[in-house]
PDB file of N, CA and C in Angstrom:
ATOM      1  N   MET A   1     -38.112 -35.258  12.252  1.00  0.00           N
ATOM      2  CA  MET A   1     -37.705 -34.243  13.031  1.00  0.00           C
ATOM      3  C   MET A   1     -36.196 -34.088  12.913  1.00  0.00           C
ATOM      4  N   ALA A   2     -35.659 -32.865  12.630  1.00  0.00           N
ATOM      5  CA  ALA A   2     -34.403 -32.581  12.406  1.00  0.00           C
ATOM      6  C   ALA A   2     -33.443 -32.700  13.476  1.00  0.00           C
ATOM      7  N   LYS A   3     -32.491 -33.010  13.432  1.00  0.00           N
ATOM      8  CA  LYS A   3     -31.205 -32.969  14.524  1.00  0.00           C
ATOM      9  C   LYS A   3     -30.313 -31.576  14.592  1.00  0.00           C
ATOM     10  N   LYS A   4     -30.384 -31.642  15.635  1.00  0.00           N
ATOM     11  CA  LYS A   4     -29.483 -30.357  15.875  1.00  0.00           C
ATOM     12  C   LYS A   4     -28.003 -30.757  16.504  1.00  0.00           C
ATOM     13  N   SER A   5     -27.101 -30.222  15.744  1.00  0.00           N
ATOM     14  CA  SER A   5     -25.665 -30.391  16.226  1.00  0.00           C
ATOM     15  C   SER A   5     -25.093 -29.332  16.853  1.00  0.00           C
ATOM     16  N   VAL A   6     -24.577 -29.340  18.205  1.00  0.00           N
ATOM     17  CA  VAL A   6     -24.150 -28.331  18.800  1.00  0.00           C
ATOM     18  C   VAL A   6     -22.203 -28.410  18.653  1.00  0.00           C
ATOM     19  N   ALA A   7     -21.773 -27.775  18.283  1.00  0.00           N
ATOM     20  CA  ALA A   7     -20.288 -27.920  18.101  1.00  0.00           C
ATOM     21  C   ALA A   7     -19.558 -27.070  19.208  1.00  0.00           C
ATOM     22  N   SER A   8     -18.444 -27.490  19.810  1.00  0.00           N
ATOM     23  CA  SER A   8     -17.661 -26.626  20.771  1.00  0.00           C
ATOM     24  C   SER A   8     -16.290 -26.330  20.365  1.00  0.00           C
ATOM     25  N   LEU A   9     -16.073 -25.046  20.092  1.00  0.00           N
ATOM     26  CA  LEU A   9     -14.807 -24.887  19.407  1.00  0.00           C
ATOM     27  C   LEU A   9     -13.704 -24.663  20.806  1.00  0.00           C
ATOM     28  N   GLN A  10     -13.959 -24.843  21.824  1.00  0.00           N
ATOM     29  CA  GLN A  10     -13.032 -24.850  22.939  1.00  0.00           C
ATOM     30  C   GLN A  10     -12.564 -26.251  23.153  1.00  0.00           C
ATOM     31  N   THR A  11     -11.117 -26.374  22.770  1.00  0.00           N
ATOM     32  CA  THR A  11     -10.480 -27.628  22.913  1.00  0.00           C
ATOM     33  C   THR A  11      -9.401 -27.376  23.864  1.00  0.00           C
ATOM     34  N   GLY A  12      -9.523 -27.989  25.149  1.00  0.00           N
ATOM     35  CA  GLY A  12      -8.486 -27.754  26.262  1.00  0.00           C
ATOM     36  C   GLY A  12      -8.340 -26.291  26.599  1.00  0.00           C
ATOM     37  N   ALA A  13      -7.013 -25.772  26.702  1.00  0.00           N
ATOM     38  CA  ALA A  13      -7.113 -24.335  27.252  1.00  0.00           C
ATOM     39  C   ALA A  13      -6.921 -23.596  26.014  1.00  0.00           C
ATOM     40  N   LYS A  14      -7.125 -24.048  24.668  1.00  0.00           N
ATOM     41  CA  LYS A  14      -6.991 -23.149  23.667  1.00  0.00           C
ATOM     42  C   LYS A  14      -8.312 -22.808  23.192  1.00  0.00           C
ATOM     43  N   ARG A  15      -8.675 -21.652  22.882  1.00  0.00           N
ATOM     44  CA  ARG A  15      -9.868 -21.214  22.644  1.00  0.00           C
ATOM     45  C   ARG A  15      -9.936 -20.927  21.036  1.00  0.00           C
ATOM     46  N   LEU A  16     -10.618 -21.222  20.166  1.00  0.00           N
ATOM     47  CA  LEU A  16     -10.865 -21.016  18.825  1.00  0.00           C
ATOM     48  C   LEU A  16     -12.014 -20.187  18.432  1.00  0.00           C
ATOM     49  N   THR A  17     -11.827 -19.758  17.221  1.00  0.00           N
ATOM     50  CA  THR A  17     -13.298 -19.121  16.744  1.00  0.00           C
ATOM     51  C   THR A  17     -13.147 -19.414  15.397  1.00  0.00           C
ATOM     52  N   LYS A  18     -14.658 -19.580  14.686  1.00  0.00           N
ATOM     53  CA  LYS A  18     -15.030 -19.863  13.254  1.00  0.00           C
ATOM     54  C   LYS A  18     -15.540 -18.741  12.590  1.00  0.00           C
ATOM     55  N   ALA A  19     -14.744 -18.375  11.539  1.00  0.00           N
ATOM     56  CA  ALA A  19     -14.646 -17.513  10.950  1.00  0.00           C
ATOM     57  C   ALA A  19     -15.510 -17.946   9.343  1.00  0.00           C
ATOM     58  N   VAL A  20     -16.605 -17.032   8.905  1.00  0.00           N
ATOM     59  CA  VAL A  20     -17.171 -17.419   7.688  1.00  0.00           C
ATOM     60  C   VAL A  20     -17.126 -16.209   6.761  1.00  0.00           C
ATOM     61  N   LYS A  21     -16.320 -16.280   5.552  1.00  0.00           N
ATOM     62  CA  LYS A  21     -16.359 -14.998   4.856  1.00  0.00           C
ATOM     63  C   LYS A  21     -17.031 -15.466   3.436  1.00  0.00           C
ATOM     64  N   MET A  22     -17.723 -14.399   2.997  1.00  0.00           N
ATOM     65  CA  MET A  22     -18.422 -14.413   1.490  1.00  0.00           C
ATOM     66  C   MET A  22     -17.436 -14.061   0.428  1.00  0.00           C
ATOM     67  N   VAL A  23     -17.150 -15.289  -0.748  1.00  0.00           N
ATOM     68  CA  VAL A  23     -16.001 -14.844  -1.434  1.00  0.00           C
ATOM     69  C   VAL A  23     -17.004 -14.911  -2.960  1.00  0.00           C
ATOM     70  N   LYS A  24     -16.782 -13.820  -3.893  1.00  0.00           N
ATOM     71  CA  LYS A  24     -17.460 -13.741  -4.985  1.00  0.00           C
ATOM     72  C   LYS A  24     -16.436 -14.441  -6.066  1.00  0.00           C
ATOM     73  N   SER A  25     -17.168 -15.422  -6.917  1.00  0.00           N
ATOM     74  CA  SER A  25     -16.598 -16.076  -8.000  1.00  0.00           C
ATOM     75  C   SER A  25     -15.981 -15.441  -9.136  1.00  0.00           C
ATOM     76  N   PRO A  26     -14.727 -15.185  -9.610  1.00  0.00           N
ATOM     77  CA  PRO A  26     -14.604 -14.353 -10.731  1.00  0.00           C
ATOM     78  C   PRO A  26     -15.439 -15.076 -12.063  1.00  0.00           C
ATOM     79  N   LYS A  27     -15.547 -16.128 -12.312  1.00  0.00           N
ATOM     80  CA  LYS A  27     -16.146 -16.638 -13.544  1.00  0.00           C
ATOM     81  C   LYS A  27     -17.746 -16.717 -13.620  1.00  0.00           C
ATOM     82  N   THR A  28     -18.456 -16.862 -12.634  1.00  0.00           N
ATOM     83  CA  THR A  28     -19.946 -16.680 -12.617  1.00  0.00           C
ATOM     84  C   THR A  28     -20.407 -15.403 -11.848  1.00  0.00           C
ATOM     85  N   GLY A  29     -19.519 -15.058 -10.852  1.00  0.00           N
ATOM     86  CA  GLY A  29     -19.955 -13.707 -10.169  1.00  0.00           C
ATOM     87  C   GLY A  29     -21.138 -13.981  -8.929  1.00  0.00           C
ATOM     88  N   ALA A  30     -21.177 -15.501  -8.862  1.00  0.00           N
ATOM     89  CA  ALA A  30     -21.885 -15.921  -7.699  1.00  0.00           C
ATOM     90  C   ALA A  30     -21.105 -15.748  -6.543  1.00  0.00           C
ATOM     91  N   TYR A  31     -21.797 -15.634  -5.234  1.00  0.00           N
ATOM     92  CA  TYR A  31     -21.098 -15.852  -4.083  1.00  0.00           C
ATOM     93  C   TYR A  31     -21.235 -17.270  -3.439  1.00  0.00           C
ATOM     94  N   SER A  32     -20.163 -17.701  -2.762  1.00  0.00           N
ATOM     95  CA  SER A  32     -20.007 -18.714  -1.691  1.00  0.00           C
ATOM     96  C   SER A  32     -19.424 -18.322  -0.435  1.00  0.00           C
ATOM     97  N   PHE A  33     -19.409 -19.196   0.237  1.00  0.00           N
ATOM     98  CA  PHE A  33     -19.126 -19.121   1.839  1.00  0.00           C
ATOM     99  C   PHE A  33     -17.719 -19.833   1.922  1.00  0.00           C
ATOM    100  N   VAL A  34     -16.935 -19.221   2.726  1.00  0.00           N
ATOM    101  CA  VAL A  34     -15.626 -20.240   2.999  1.00  0.00           C
ATOM    102  C   VAL A  34     -15.671 -20.087   4.559  1.00  0.00           C
ATOM    103  N   GLU A  35     -15.091 -21.246   5.164  1.00  0.00           N
ATOM    104  CA  GLU A  35     -15.472 -21.243   6.477  1.00  0.00           C
ATOM    105  C   GLU A  35     -13.813 -21.611   7.012  1.00  0.00           C
ATOM    106  N   SER A  36     -13.369 -21.003   8.016  1.00  0.00           N
ATOM    107  CA  SER A  36     -12.115 -21.481   8.945  1.00  0.00           C
ATOM    108  C   SER A  36     -12.311 -21.583  10.156  1.00  0.00           C
ATOM    109  N   ILE A  37     -11.362 -22.244  10.912  1.00  0.00           N
ATOM    110  CA  ILE A  37     -11.377 -21.925  12.336  1.00  0.00           C
ATOM    111  C   ILE A  37      -9.994 -21.921  12.576  1.00  0.00           C
ATOM    112  N   MET A  38      -9.932 -20.860  13.663  1.00  0.00           N
ATOM    113  CA  MET A  38      -8.475 -20.249  13.955  1.00  0.00           C
ATOM    114  C   MET A  38      -8.574 -19.586  15.200  1.00  0.00           C
ATOM    115  N   ASP A  39      -7.270 -18.971  15.437  1.00  0.00           N
ATOM    116  CA  ASP A  39      -7.280 -18.381  16.845  1.00  0.00           C
ATOM    117  C   ASP A  39      -8.071 -16.971  16.658  1.00  0.00           C
ATOM    118  N   PRO A  40      -8.578 -16.571  17.884  1.00  0.00           N
ATOM    119  CA  PRO A  40      -9.273 -15.183  17.586  1.00  0.00           C
ATOM    120  C   PRO A  40      -8.319 -14.129  17.475  1.00  0.00           C
ATOM    121  N   ALA A  41      -6.923 -14.065  17.573  1.00  0.00           N
ATOM    122  CA  ALA A  41      -6.094 -12.979  17.263  1.00  0.00           C
ATOM    123  C   ALA A  41      -5.888 -12.783  15.610  1.00  0.00           C
ATOM    124  N   ASP A  42      -6.243 -13.963  15.084  1.00  0.00           N
ATOM    125  CA  ASP A  42      -5.876 -14.028  13.433  1.00  0.00           C
ATOM    126  C   ASP A  42      -7.329 -13.774  12.629  1.00  0.00           C
ATOM    127  N   VAL A  43      -8.322 -13.349  13.314  1.00  0.00           N
ATOM    128  CA  VAL A  43      -9.355 -13.016  12.480  1.00  0.00           C
ATOM    129  C   VAL A  43      -9.467 -11.810  11.814  1.00  0.00           C
ATOM    130  N   ASN A  44      -8.864 -10.713  12.366  1.00  0.00           N
ATOM    131  CA  ASN A  44      -8.836  -9.381  11.515  1.00  0.00           C
ATOM    132  C   ASN A  44      -7.961  -9.581  10.295  1.00  0.00           C
ATOM    133  N   ASP A  45      -7.064 -10.316  10.373  1.00  0.00           N
ATOM    134  CA  ASP A  45      -5.811 -10.696   9.319  1.00  0.00           C
ATOM    135  C   ASP A  45      -6.646 -11.540   8.194  1.00  0.00           C
ATOM    136  N   TYR A  46      -7.412 -12.651   8.718  1.00  0.00           N
ATOM    137  CA  TYR A  46      -8.079 -13.404   7.564  1.00  0.00           C
ATOM    138  C   TYR A  46      -9.322 -12.606   6.966  1.00  0.00           C
ATOM    139  N   PHE A  47      -9.660 -11.699   7.455  1.00  0.00           N
ATOM    140  CA  PHE A  47     -10.977 -10.961   6.741  1.00  0.00           C
ATOM    141  C   PHE A  47     -10.500  -9.915   5.904  1.00  0.00           C
ATOM    142  N   SER A  48      -8.989  -9.416   6.164  1.00  0.00           N
ATOM    143  CA  SER A  48      -8.668  -8.497   5.487  1.00  0.00           C
ATOM    144  C   SER A  48      -7.953  -8.686   4.050  1.00  0.00           C
ATOM    145  N   LYS A  49      -7.473  -9.979   4.044  1.00  0.00           N
ATOM    146  CA  LYS A  49      -7.098 -10.589   2.691  1.00  0.00           C
ATOM    147  C   LYS A  49      -8.195 -10.675   1.817  1.00  0.00           C
ATOM    148  N   LYS A  50      -7.804 -10.675   0.439  1.00  0.00           N
ATOM    149  CA  LYS A  50      -8.755 -10.975  -0.668  1.00  0.00           C
ATOM    150  C   LYS A  50      -8.396 -12.208  -1.123  1.00  0.00           C
TER     151      LYS A  50
END
Protein backbone atom coordinates (compact mmCIF):
# COMPACT_ATOMS: atom_id res chain seq x y z
CA MET A 1 0.00 0.00 0.00
CA ALA A 2 1.38 3.42 -0.97
CA LYS A 3 1.77 6.21 1.52
CA LYS A 4 0.06 9.49 0.84
CA SER A 5 1.76 12.64 2.04
CA VAL A 6 -0.11 15.90 2.39
CA ALA A 7 2.02 19.01 2.62
CA SER A 8 0.58 22.16 4.08
CA LEU A 9 2.19 25.26 2.61
CA GLN A 10 0.63 27.60 5.17
CA THR A 11 3.03 28.47 7.97
CA GLY A 12 1.58 30.73 10.61
CA ALA A 13 0.12 33.86 9.06
CA LYS A 14 2.19 33.65 5.86
CA ARG A 15 0.69 31.89 2.85
CA LEU A 16 3.04 30.24 0.34
CA THR A 17 2.59 28.80 -3.14
CA LYS A 18 4.42 25.92 -4.81
CA ALA A 19 5.28 26.65 -8.45
CA VAL A 20 6.43 23.94 -10.86
CA LYS A 21 8.12 24.99 -14.10
CA MET A 22 9.17 22.81 -17.03
CA VAL A 23 12.71 23.60 -18.27
CA LYS A 24 14.31 22.30 -21.46
CA SER A 25 17.94 21.17 -21.23
CA PRO A 26 20.16 22.82 -23.86
CA LYS A 27 22.46 19.76 -24.08
CA THR A 28 20.00 16.89 -24.52
CA GLY A 29 16.73 18.64 -25.34
CA ALA A 30 14.97 16.73 -22.56
CA TYR A 31 12.57 18.49 -20.22
CA SER A 32 12.89 18.56 -16.44
CA PHE A 33 10.73 20.03 -13.72
CA VAL A 34 11.93 22.74 -11.35
CA GLU A 35 9.90 23.29 -8.18
CA SER A 36 10.00 26.36 -5.97
CA ILE A 37 8.03 27.52 -2.94
CA MET A 38 7.40 31.27 -2.84
CA ASP A 39 5.03 34.10 -2.00
CA PRO A 40 1.94 34.17 -4.31
CA ALA A 41 2.86 37.70 -5.48
CA ASP A 42 6.15 36.44 -6.97
CA VAL A 43 4.69 33.61 -9.09
CA ASN A 44 4.20 35.64 -12.29
CA ASP A 45 7.80 36.92 -12.14
CA TYR A 46 9.06 33.36 -11.62
CA PHE A 47 7.29 32.07 -14.74
CA SER A 48 8.30 35.05 -16.91
CA LYS A 49 12.03 34.39 -16.32
CA LYS A 50 13.84 32.03 -18.66
